[in-house]
Backbone as JSON, one array per atom type, in Angstrom:
{
  "sequence": "MTKELSQVCGREVGGIACDVGSAKDVDALADYAVQKFGKIDVWVISVVCLADCKINNAGTTGYQRNPLTDMEPQAIQDIVNTNLLGSIYGTWVCKTLLTKQDAERR",
  "N": [[112.48, -66.51, 81.89], [113.46, -67.48, 80.21], [116.06, -66.44, 81.02], [116.87, -67.98, 83.36], [116.97, -70.49, 82.4], [118.83, -70.49, 81.09], [120.7, -70.18, 82.51], [121.02, -72.51, 83.73], [121.29, -74.55, 82.38], [123.84, -73.6, 81.0], [124.17, -72.43, 78.49], [122.97, -69.59, 75.79], [119.52, -69.82, 75.39], [116.79, -68.89, 73.96], [113.15, -67.8, 73.56], [109.62, -67.4, 72.39], [106.33, -66.81, 72.61], [103.64, -69.03, 71.53], [101.54, -71.2, 69.83], [101.01, -74.39, 68.79], [99.36, -75.85, 67.19], [98.29, -73.7, 65.52], [99.71, -72.87, 62.07], [100.82, -70.76, 60.64], [102.17, -69.83, 63.81], [104.1, -71.66, 64.2], [105.79, -71.37, 62.09], [106.2, -68.64, 62.24], [107.74, -69.28, 64.86], [109.62, -71.35, 64.01], [111.1, -68.8, 62.18], [112.32, -67.29, 64.36], [113.88, -68.28, 65.79], [116.24, -69.08, 63.73], [116.72, -66.62, 62.87], [117.74, -65.81, 65.78], [120.04, -67.87, 66.38], [121.19, -68.29, 64.03], [120.56, -70.97, 62.82], [119.06, -74.1, 62.53], [119.43, -76.79, 64.59], [118.82, -79.39, 65.68], [114.82, -80.25, 65.67], [113.16, -81.11, 68.11], [110.29, -82.9, 68.89], [107.41, -82.86, 71.08], [109.15, -84.05, 73.27], [111.02, -82.66, 75.98], [113.98, -81.07, 75.42], [117.29, -79.78, 76.41], [119.19, -78.04, 74.18], [122.36, -76.7, 72.16], [120.75, -75.45, 69.84], [117.6, -76.25, 69.89], [113.83, -77.12, 69.12], [110.94, -77.75, 71.2], [108.28, -78.91, 70.77], [104.89, -79.06, 73.17], [102.95, -81.34, 73.93], [99.39, -81.96, 74.8], [96.92, -82.72, 76.88], [94.9, -81.26, 76.98], [93.59, -80.97, 79.45], [91.93, -83.14, 79.88], [90.82, -85.77, 81.78], [88.91, -87.28, 80.99], [86.81, -90.36, 79.36], [86.39, -90.28, 75.69], [83.98, -90.47, 74.35], [83.05, -88.46, 76.94], [83.53, -85.58, 76.57], [83.72, -82.12, 75.54], [82.95, -81.72, 72.06], [84.91, -78.58, 71.03], [86.69, -79.46, 73.29], [87.91, -81.91, 72.14], [89.14, -80.75, 70.44], [90.87, -79.22, 70.49], [92.91, -80.29, 71.85], [93.65, -82.32, 69.21], [94.66, -80.02, 67.31], [97.22, -78.81, 68.76], [97.86, -81.73, 69.62], [98.59, -83.99, 67.35], [97.79, -81.38, 64.53], [99.86, -79.62, 65.87], [102.41, -81.63, 65.52], [102.37, -82.21, 62.48], [102.81, -80.1, 61.85], [105.09, -79.13, 62.83], [106.75, -80.3, 61.83], [106.98, -80.17, 59.28], [107.47, -78.13, 58.69], [110.24, -78.12, 59.62], [111.5, -79.78, 58.6], [111.25, -78.03, 56.45], [113.05, -76.38, 57.06], [115.13, -77.59, 57.55], [116.17, -78.82, 55.01], [116.39, -76.46, 53.49], [118.54, -75.61, 54.32], [121.44, -77.29, 54.27], [121.0, -77.65, 51.37], [122.32, -74.75, 51.4], [124.63, -75.37, 52.49], [125.63, -77.22, 50.72]],
  "CA": [[112.61, -67.79, 82.42], [115.01, -68.19, 79.15], [117.47, -66.12, 81.65], [117.58, -69.18, 84.55], [117.2, -71.82, 81.64], [120.31, -70.62, 80.11], [122.17, -70.24, 83.55], [120.52, -73.68, 84.21], [121.87, -74.72, 80.31], [125.12, -73.21, 80.1], [123.95, -71.46, 76.95], [122.1, -69.04, 75.28], [118.59, -69.89, 75.59], [115.26, -68.11, 73.58], [111.45, -68.89, 73.45], [108.61, -67.5, 71.76], [104.97, -67.42, 72.69], [103.52, -70.21, 69.82], [100.34, -71.94, 68.94], [101.72, -75.87, 67.56], [98.48, -75.48, 65.99], [98.5, -73.24, 64.26], [100.41, -73.14, 61.1], [101.33, -69.64, 61.98], [102.98, -69.4, 64.56], [104.88, -72.05, 63.88], [106.58, -70.65, 60.81], [107.03, -67.74, 62.97], [109.17, -69.36, 65.58], [111.3, -70.87, 62.87], [111.33, -67.98, 61.47], [113.2, -66.65, 65.85], [115.51, -69.03, 66.34], [117.14, -68.38, 63.38], [117.24, -65.52, 63.72], [118.6, -65.87, 67.16], [120.81, -68.92, 66.35], [121.92, -68.63, 62.62], [120.16, -72.37, 62.1], [118.57, -74.78, 63.07], [120.24, -78.17, 64.63], [117.62, -80.35, 65.65], [113.97, -80.15, 66.35], [112.72, -81.55, 68.99], [108.96, -82.81, 68.78], [107.06, -83.84, 72.32], [109.9, -83.98, 74.1], [111.97, -81.36, 76.43], [115.42, -81.64, 75.17], [117.51, -78.83, 76.02], [120.8, -77.85, 73.9], [122.45, -76.12, 70.61], [119.4, -75.03, 69.19], [116.59, -76.75, 69.88], [113.01, -76.96, 69.46], [110.42, -77.91, 72.03], [107.03, -78.69, 71.28], [104.91, -80.39, 74.08], [102.35, -81.73, 73.84], [98.21, -81.8, 75.72], [95.99, -83.85, 77.53], [93.88, -80.14, 76.95], [92.84, -80.95, 80.48], [91.31, -83.77, 80.02], [90.75, -87.38, 82.05], [87.63, -88.18, 81.12], [86.61, -90.5, 78.08], [86.01, -89.25, 74.49], [82.41, -89.86, 74.78], [81.93, -87.56, 77.78], [84.36, -84.93, 76.45], [82.88, -81.54, 74.51], [83.36, -81.4, 70.82], [85.57, -78.57, 71.51], [87.96, -79.71, 74.06], [88.53, -82.53, 71.13], [89.19, -79.92, 69.01], [91.67, -78.64, 70.82], [93.43, -81.66, 71.81], [93.59, -82.61, 67.85], [95.09, -79.09, 67.19], [97.76, -78.8, 69.1], [98.57, -82.25, 69.41], [98.63, -83.78, 65.69], [98.76, -80.17, 63.79], [101.1, -79.43, 66.21], [103.74, -82.2, 64.91], [102.58, -82.52, 61.66], [103.37, -78.39, 61.12], [106.74, -78.67, 63.0], [107.26, -81.45, 60.77], [106.09, -79.72, 57.47], [108.54, -76.61, 58.64], [111.42, -78.41, 60.37], [112.06, -80.47, 56.7], [111.45, -77.62, 54.87], [114.66, -75.33, 56.78], [116.47, -78.15, 57.31], [116.86, -79.23, 53.35], [117.54, -75.07, 52.55], [120.08, -75.3, 55.67], [121.76, -78.44, 53.43], [121.69, -77.11, 49.93], [123.19, -73.72, 51.46], [125.8, -76.02, 52.94], [126.74, -77.41, 50.03]],
  "C": [[113.92, -68.4, 81.22], [116.18, -67.15, 79.79], [117.81, -67.63, 82.17], [117.44, -70.07, 83.5], [119.08, -72.23, 81.07], [121.29, -70.93, 81.12], [122.09, -71.99, 84.16], [122.01, -74.77, 82.64], [122.95, -74.92, 80.1], [125.53, -72.68, 79.09], [123.25, -71.05, 76.54], [120.91, -69.7, 75.56], [117.41, -68.18, 75.04], [114.15, -68.75, 73.34], [110.47, -67.28, 72.74], [107.37, -67.79, 72.47], [104.34, -68.76, 71.52], [102.36, -71.28, 70.51], [100.76, -73.17, 67.95], [100.58, -75.41, 67.47], [98.25, -74.67, 65.66], [100.09, -73.19, 63.43], [101.32, -71.71, 60.7], [102.61, -69.42, 61.98], [103.97, -70.44, 64.54], [105.83, -72.26, 63.11], [106.98, -69.23, 61.9], [108.23, -68.27, 63.94], [110.13, -69.94, 65.08], [112.32, -70.04, 62.67], [112.67, -67.35, 63.05], [114.34, -67.04, 65.56], [115.96, -68.94, 65.1], [117.55, -67.34, 63.01], [117.7, -65.0, 64.73], [119.66, -66.16, 67.39], [121.46, -69.0, 64.95], [120.67, -69.89, 62.24], [119.69, -72.76, 63.03], [118.83, -76.34, 63.71], [119.3, -79.51, 64.75], [116.59, -80.05, 66.04], [113.33, -80.9, 66.91], [110.45, -81.58, 69.02], [107.88, -83.61, 70.51], [107.69, -84.06, 73.9], [110.72, -82.73, 74.84], [113.47, -82.03, 76.17], [115.94, -80.01, 74.74], [119.32, -78.67, 75.64], [121.44, -77.9, 72.45], [120.79, -75.71, 70.9], [118.51, -75.84, 69.12], [114.98, -76.45, 70.36], [112.17, -77.73, 70.03], [108.72, -78.43, 71.18], [106.39, -80.11, 71.69], [103.01, -80.22, 74.28], [100.63, -81.42, 74.69], [97.53, -82.49, 75.93], [94.37, -82.41, 76.62], [92.73, -80.55, 78.77], [91.91, -82.12, 80.7], [91.35, -85.07, 81.04], [89.71, -87.73, 82.26], [87.59, -89.26, 79.99], [86.2, -90.06, 77.28], [84.52, -88.77, 74.89], [82.05, -88.61, 75.79], [82.81, -85.9, 77.52], [83.6, -84.06, 75.49], [83.87, -81.71, 73.61], [84.82, -80.76, 70.96], [86.49, -78.46, 72.42], [88.65, -80.82, 73.03], [89.45, -81.87, 70.39], [90.97, -79.35, 69.01], [92.85, -79.37, 71.48], [94.55, -82.02, 70.34], [94.97, -81.61, 67.74], [96.74, -79.04, 67.6], [98.63, -80.32, 69.87], [99.32, -83.0, 68.01], [99.04, -82.62, 65.35], [99.9, -80.3, 64.12], [102.54, -80.37, 65.28], [103.71, -82.08, 63.35], [103.02, -80.67, 61.34], [105.34, -78.12, 61.49], [107.38, -79.25, 62.53], [107.73, -80.4, 59.37], [108.22, -78.07, 57.76], [109.78, -76.8, 59.24], [111.54, -78.87, 58.42], [112.49, -79.68, 55.7], [113.1, -76.55, 55.22], [115.85, -76.49, 56.61], [117.46, -78.37, 56.16], [117.32, -77.44, 52.84], [118.45, -75.45, 53.51], [120.93, -76.06, 55.06], [121.97, -78.37, 52.72], [122.35, -75.5, 50.18], [124.6, -73.85, 51.77], [126.55, -76.25, 51.94], [127.1, -76.57, 48.76]]
}
């Protein structure tokens, strides 16, 4: 998929599998991006956007279209892990990296 996206965008694209509900995976994603591109310019949460080095954290509904009261606890946990914790972990990792990059630039 990265080859096709590179052709469409006219830029180098990279990617790895990442469970955004796992702080360890999000940290590994950030490390991958820095190793591949040298730095992170923009971290995009819940929006698909491709240009420069941007990281997308897409959300999920857990494929549920039911009222909350009809959902199983595991489905609720999966949705919260992806949508809430994924955003929190992504923001934390991004803030840490951008602060470090800014300090190195000075």
